[in-house]
CSV table of C-alpha atoms and ligand atoms in Angstrom, one decimal:
chain,number,residue,atom,x,y,z
A,282,LEU,CA,-16.5,-12.1,-11.3
A,283,ILE,CA,-13.1,-10.4,-11.5
A,284,ALA,CA,-12.1,-12.5,-8.5
A,285,PHE,CA,-13.0,-15.7,-10.3
A,286,PHE,CA,-10.6,-14.8,-13.1
A,287,GLN,CA,-7.6,-14.0,-10.9
A,288,PRO,CA,-4.7,-16.3,-11.8
A,289,LYS,CA,-4.5,-19.2,-9.2
A,290,LEU,CA,-0.9,-18.3,-8.3
A,291,LEU,CA,-1.1,-19.7,-4.8
A,292,ALA,CA,-3.1,-22.9,-5.5
A,293,GLY,CA,-2.2,-25.6,-2.9
A,294,ARG,CA,-0.6,-23.1,-0.5
A,295,HIS,CA,-1.6,-22.2,3.0
A,296,VAL,CA,-1.3,-18.5,3.7
A,297,LEU,CA,-1.4,-17.3,7.4
A,298,LEU,CA,-2.1,-13.6,8.0
A,299,THR,CA,-2.4,-11.2,10.9
A,300,ALA,CA,-4.5,-8.1,10.5
A,301,GLY,CA,-6.0,-5.2,12.5
A,302,PRO,CA,-5.0,-3.7,15.8
A,303,THR,CA,-4.2,-5.4,19.1
A,304,SER,CA,-5.6,-4.0,22.2
A,305,GLU,CA,-4.0,-4.1,25.7
A,306,PRO,CA,-5.9,-3.7,28.9
A,307,VAL,CA,-5.2,-0.8,31.3
A,308,ASP,CA,-8.0,-1.5,33.7
A,309,PRO,CA,-11.4,-3.4,33.4
A,310,VAL,CA,-12.8,-0.6,31.2
A,311,ARG,CA,-9.8,0.9,29.3
A,312,VAL,CA,-7.4,-0.3,26.7
A,313,LEU,CA,-4.3,0.8,24.8
A,314,SER,CA,-4.7,0.3,21.1
A,315,ASN,CA,-3.9,1.9,17.7
A,316,ARG,CA,-5.6,3.2,14.6
A,317,SER,CA,-5.2,0.2,12.3
A,318,SER,CA,-8.5,-0.4,10.4
A,319,GLY,CA,-7.5,-3.9,9.1
A,320,LYS,CA,-8.3,-2.9,5.5
A,321,THR,CA,-4.9,-3.9,4.1
A,322,GLY,CA,-4.8,-7.2,5.9
A,323,TYR,CA,-8.3,-8.1,4.9
A,324,ALA,CA,-7.7,-7.1,1.3
A,325,LEU,CA,-4.6,-9.4,1.3
A,326,ALA,CA,-6.6,-12.3,2.8
A,327,ARG,CA,-9.1,-11.9,0.1
A,328,ALA,CA,-6.5,-11.6,-2.7
A,329,ALA,CA,-4.7,-14.7,-1.4
A,330,ARG,CA,-7.9,-16.6,-1.4
A,331,GLU,CA,-8.7,-15.4,-4.9
A,332,ALA,CA,-5.3,-16.7,-5.9
A,333,GLY,CA,-6.3,-20.2,-4.8
A,334,ALA,CA,-4.6,-20.3,-1.4
A,335,ARG,CA,-6.1,-21.7,1.8
A,336,VAL,CA,-6.2,-18.7,4.1
A,337,THR,CA,-6.1,-18.3,7.9
A,338,LEU,CA,-6.6,-14.8,9.2
A,339,ILE,CA,-5.8,-14.0,12.8
A,340,THR,CA,-7.4,-10.6,13.4
A,341,GLY,CA,-7.7,-7.9,16.0
A,342,ALA,CA,-11.0,-6.1,16.3
A,343,THR,CA,-12.1,-4.5,13.0
A,344,PHE,CA,-15.4,-3.5,11.5
A,345,LEU,CA,-14.8,-5.5,8.3
A,346,PRO,CA,-16.5,-8.6,7.1
A,347,VAL,CA,-14.3,-11.7,6.8
A,348,PRO,CA,-13.6,-12.3,3.1
A,349,ARG,CA,-15.5,-15.3,1.7
A,350,GLY,CA,-13.6,-18.6,2.0
A,351,VAL,CA,-11.2,-17.3,4.6
A,352,THR,CA,-10.9,-19.0,8.0
A,353,SER,CA,-10.6,-16.3,10.7
A,354,LEU,CA,-9.9,-16.2,14.4
A,355,SER,CA,-10.5,-13.1,16.5
A,356,VAL,CA,-8.0,-12.1,19.2
A,357,THR,CA,-7.6,-9.1,21.4
A,358,THR,CA,-4.1,-8.8,22.9
A,359,ALA,CA,-0.7,-9.3,21.3
A,360,ARG,CA,-0.1,-12.4,23.4
A,361,GLN,CA,-3.4,-14.0,22.2
A,362,MET,CA,-2.4,-13.1,18.6
A,363,HIS,CA,1.0,-14.6,19.2
A,364,ASP,CA,-0.4,-17.9,20.5
A,365,ALA,CA,-2.9,-18.2,17.7
A,366,VAL,CA,-0.2,-17.6,15.1
A,367,MET,CA,2.2,-20.0,16.6
A,368,ALA,CA,-0.5,-22.7,16.6
A,369,SER,CA,-0.9,-22.4,12.8
A,370,ALA,CA,2.6,-21.4,11.7
A,371,ALA,CA,4.1,-24.8,11.3
A,372,ASP,CA,1.4,-25.7,8.8
A,373,ALA,CA,1.6,-22.5,6.8
A,374,ASP,CA,3.6,-22.0,3.6
A,375,ILE,CA,3.5,-18.2,3.7
A,376,PHE,CA,3.1,-15.8,6.7
A,377,ILE,CA,2.1,-12.2,6.1
A,378,ALA,CA,2.2,-10.1,9.2
A,379,VAL,CA,0.0,-7.0,8.6
A,380,ALA,CA,-1.4,-6.5,12.1
A,381,ALA,CA,-0.4,-3.4,14.1
A,382,VAL,CA,0.8,-5.2,17.2
A,383,ALA,CA,1.2,-3.3,20.4
A,384,ASP,CA,4.9,-3.3,21.2
A,385,TRP,CA,4.2,-2.9,24.9
A,386,ARG,CA,1.6,-4.0,27.3
A,387,VAL,CA,0.7,-2.5,30.7
A,388,LYS,CA,2.5,-4.4,33.4
A,389,ASN,CA,0.5,-3.0,36.4
A,390,VAL,CA,-3.0,-3.6,34.9
A,391,SER,CA,-5.5,-2.4,37.5
A,392,THR,CA,-8.1,-4.9,38.7
A,393,GLN,CA,-10.4,-2.0,39.4
A,394,LYS,CA,-11.4,1.0,37.3
A,395,LEU,CA,-8.7,3.7,37.8
A,396,LYS,CA,-10.3,6.7,39.5
A,397,LYS,CA,-9.7,10.3,38.5
A,398,THR,CA,-8.9,11.2,42.1
A,399,SER,CA,-6.2,8.6,42.7
A,400,GLU,CA,-4.5,8.1,46.1
A,401,GLY,CA,-1.6,10.4,45.4
A,402,GLY,CA,-3.9,12.9,43.7
A,403,GLY,CA,-1.8,12.9,40.5
A,404,ALA,CA,-2.0,11.1,37.1
A,405,PRO,CA,-1.8,7.3,37.2
A,406,VAL,CA,1.6,5.9,36.5
A,407,MET,CA,1.7,3.0,34.0
A,408,GLU,CA,4.5,0.5,33.8
A,409,PHE,CA,5.1,-1.4,30.5
A,410,GLU,CA,6.6,-4.7,29.5
A,411,PRO,CA,7.4,-5.8,26.0
A,412,ASN,CA,5.1,-8.0,23.9
A,413,PRO,CA,6.5,-10.9,21.9
A,414,ASP,CA,7.6,-10.0,18.3
A,415,ILE,CA,5.3,-12.4,16.4
A,416,LEU,CA,6.9,-11.9,13.0
A,417,ALA,CA,10.5,-12.2,14.3
A,418,GLU,CA,9.6,-15.4,16.1
A,419,VAL,CA,7.9,-17.0,13.1
A,420,ALA,CA,10.9,-16.0,10.9
A,421,LYS,CA,13.2,-18.0,13.2
A,422,LEU,CA,11.2,-21.2,13.0
A,423,ALA,CA,13.1,-24.1,11.4
A,424,ASN,CA,11.0,-25.1,8.3
A,425,GLY,CA,8.7,-22.2,9.1
A,426,PRO,CA,6.7,-20.3,6.5
A,427,TRP,CA,8.1,-17.8,4.0
A,428,CYS,CA,7.6,-14.5,5.8
A,429,VAL,CA,6.4,-11.1,4.7
A,430,GLY,CA,6.4,-8.1,7.1
A,431,PHE,CA,4.8,-4.7,6.9
A,432,ALA,CA,6.3,-1.4,8.1
A,433,ALA,CA,4.1,1.6,8.4
A,434,GLU,CA,6.5,4.5,9.1
A,435,THR,CA,5.8,8.2,9.5
A,436,GLU,CA,9.3,9.2,8.2
A,437,LYS,CA,12.6,7.9,6.7
A,438,LEU,CA,10.7,4.9,5.1
A,439,ALA,CA,13.6,3.3,3.2
A,440,GLU,CA,16.0,3.6,6.1
A,441,HIS,CA,13.6,2.2,8.7
A,442,ALA,CA,12.3,-0.5,6.4
A,443,GLU,CA,15.7,-1.9,5.4
A,444,ALA,CA,16.8,-2.0,9.0
A,445,LYS,CA,13.6,-3.7,10.0
A,446,ARG,CA,13.9,-6.4,7.3
A,447,ALA,CA,17.4,-7.2,8.4
A,448,ARG,CA,16.5,-7.2,12.1
A,449,LYS,CA,13.5,-9.5,11.6
A,450,GLY,CA,15.4,-11.8,9.2
A,451,ILE,CA,12.7,-11.9,6.6
A,452,PRO,CA,12.9,-12.1,2.8
A,453,LEU,CA,10.3,-9.4,2.0
A,454,LEU,CA,9.2,-6.3,3.8
A,455,VAL,CA,6.4,-4.0,2.5
A,456,GLY,CA,6.7,-0.4,3.5
A,457,ASN,CA,4.2,2.4,3.4
A,458,LEU,CA,3.9,5.8,5.0
A,459,ALA,CA,1.6,5.4,8.0
A,460,HIS,CA,-0.3,8.6,8.0
A,461,LYS,CA,-1.2,8.0,4.3
A,462,VAL,CA,-2.7,4.5,4.9
A,463,MET,CA,-4.4,4.3,8.3
A,464,ASP,CA,-8.0,4.0,7.4
A,465,ALA,CA,-7.5,5.2,3.8
A,466,ASP,CA,-8.8,3.2,0.9
A,467,THR,CA,-5.8,3.7,-1.3
A,468,THR,CA,-2.2,2.8,-0.7
A,469,GLU,CA,1.3,3.3,-2.0
A,470,LEU,CA,3.5,0.3,-1.2
A,471,VAL,CA,7.3,-0.1,-1.5
A,472,LEU,CA,8.8,-3.5,-1.5
A,473,PHE,CA,12.2,-4.2,0.1
A,474,ASP,CA,13.9,-7.5,-0.6
A,475,GLU,CA,17.4,-8.8,-1.2
A,476,GLN,CA,17.5,-7.2,-4.6
A,477,GLY,CA,16.7,-3.7,-3.3
A,478,VAL,CA,13.8,-1.3,-3.4
A,479,HIS,CA,10.7,-1.7,-5.6
A,480,PRO,CA,8.0,0.9,-5.4
A,481,LEU,CA,4.5,-0.2,-6.6
A,482,PRO,CA,2.1,2.2,-8.2
A,483,ALA,CA,-0.5,3.8,-6.0
A,484,ALA,CA,-3.7,1.8,-6.1
A,485,GLY,CA,-6.9,1.0,-4.2
A,486,LYS,CA,-6.3,-1.4,-1.4
A,487,LEU,CA,-7.8,-4.5,-3.2
A,488,ASP,CA,-5.8,-3.8,-6.4
A,489,ALA,CA,-2.7,-3.2,-4.3
A,490,ALA,CA,-3.3,-6.5,-2.4
A,491,ARG,CA,-3.7,-8.4,-5.7
A,492,ARG,CA,-0.5,-7.0,-7.0
A,493,LEU,CA,1.3,-7.8,-3.8
A,494,ILE,CA,0.1,-11.4,-3.8
A,495,ALA,CA,1.5,-11.7,-7.3
A,496,GLU,CA,4.8,-10.3,-6.1
A,497,ILE,CA,4.8,-12.8,-3.2
A,498,ALA,CA,3.9,-15.7,-5.5
A,499,ALA,CA,6.8,-14.8,-7.8
A,500,ARG,CA,9.3,-14.8,-4.9
A,501,VAL,CA,8.2,-17.7,-2.7
A,502,PRO,CA,10.2,-20.9,-3.4
A,503,GLY,CA,8.4,-23.8,-5.1
A,504,LYS,CA,7.2,-26.7,-3.0
B,256,CTP,N1,5.1,-7.3,14.3
B,256,CTP,C1,4.7,-8.5,15.0
B,256,CTP,N2,4.8,-8.5,16.4
B,256,CTP,C2,5.1,-7.4,17.1
B,256,CTP,C3,5.4,-6.2,16.4
B,256,CTP,C4,5.4,-6.2,15.0
B,256,CTP,O1,4.4,-9.5,14.3
B,256,CTP,N3,5.1,-7.5,18.4
B,256,CTP,C5,5.1,-7.3,12.9
B,256,CTP,C6,4.0,-6.4,12.2
B,256,CTP,O2,2.9,-7.1,12.0
B,256,CTP,C7,4.7,-5.9,11.0
B,256,CTP,C8,6.2,-5.9,11.3
B,256,CTP,O3,6.3,-6.8,12.5
B,256,CTP,O4,4.6,-6.9,9.9
B,256,CTP,C9,6.8,-4.6,11.6
B,256,CTP,O5,6.1,-4.0,12.7
B,256,CTP,P1,6.5,-2.6,13.2
B,256,CTP,O6,5.7,-2.2,14.3
B,256,CTP,O7,6.7,-1.7,12.0
B,256,CTP,O8,8.0,-2.9,13.7
B,256,CTP,P2,8.7,-3.0,15.1
B,256,CTP,O9,9.8,-4.1,15.0
B,256,CTP,O10,7.7,-3.2,16.2
B,256,CTP,O11,9.4,-1.6,15.2
B,256,CTP,P3,8.9,-0.1,15.5
B,256,CTP,O12,7.4,-0.2,16.0
B,256,CTP,O13,9.8,0.4,16.6
B,256,CTP,O14,9.0,0.7,14.2
B,257,CA,CA1,5.9,-1.8,16.5
């Protein structure tokens, strides 16, 4: 019922989001991934929908139900997420990148299960190559969506977040302290934009998401 009475701040807008972890193969039975639960991204998808937006959610593996009225597409690797996002980006008004995307993928993925007793007898050696930066790429699109990034940091939040916002060329970056949010139900967000630093009050993830959607709606240029 509360959802029904949310102001329709994003009516007529198409919001594209990424959420959850990506997962990169090591061999046929092993992956490299991270501890993103997807809760923040899913809460934002729900809040955007409540605010009247059409919502497309590109998601890594999570245990969460897709919010009602949200169109979702499941992906595994960063490259799959990249391709799915690029296919929808031109049509989106707002892109919110919440996914914890693996920065690197294994270059020498083994076609067979790695054995404990390898040929040399030692630990396996993994080579890495960089994954595409989905957010930075969308931010560079001509006539692309208005972009929001997330930065989960374990230290020096303001310093890293400001640098990240500039590097990715995005109008709004949302920072939080990673060890406080991974898998937690509450969150403390700090907004970084052209005007400076704006800490939001600590809140449950859904309330924080509704507040953030209101902050986004207030900043995104009119159609
Ligand atoms: N992001 C993305 N594609 C990537 C890496 C990150 O879209 N390959 C997005 C994330 O979804 C997030 C933002 O970029 O919105 C910041 O991600 P983060 O990992 O904090 O930044 P990086 O630029 O990867 O820097 P680092 O991991 O070194 O802090
Ligand atoms: Ca990263």
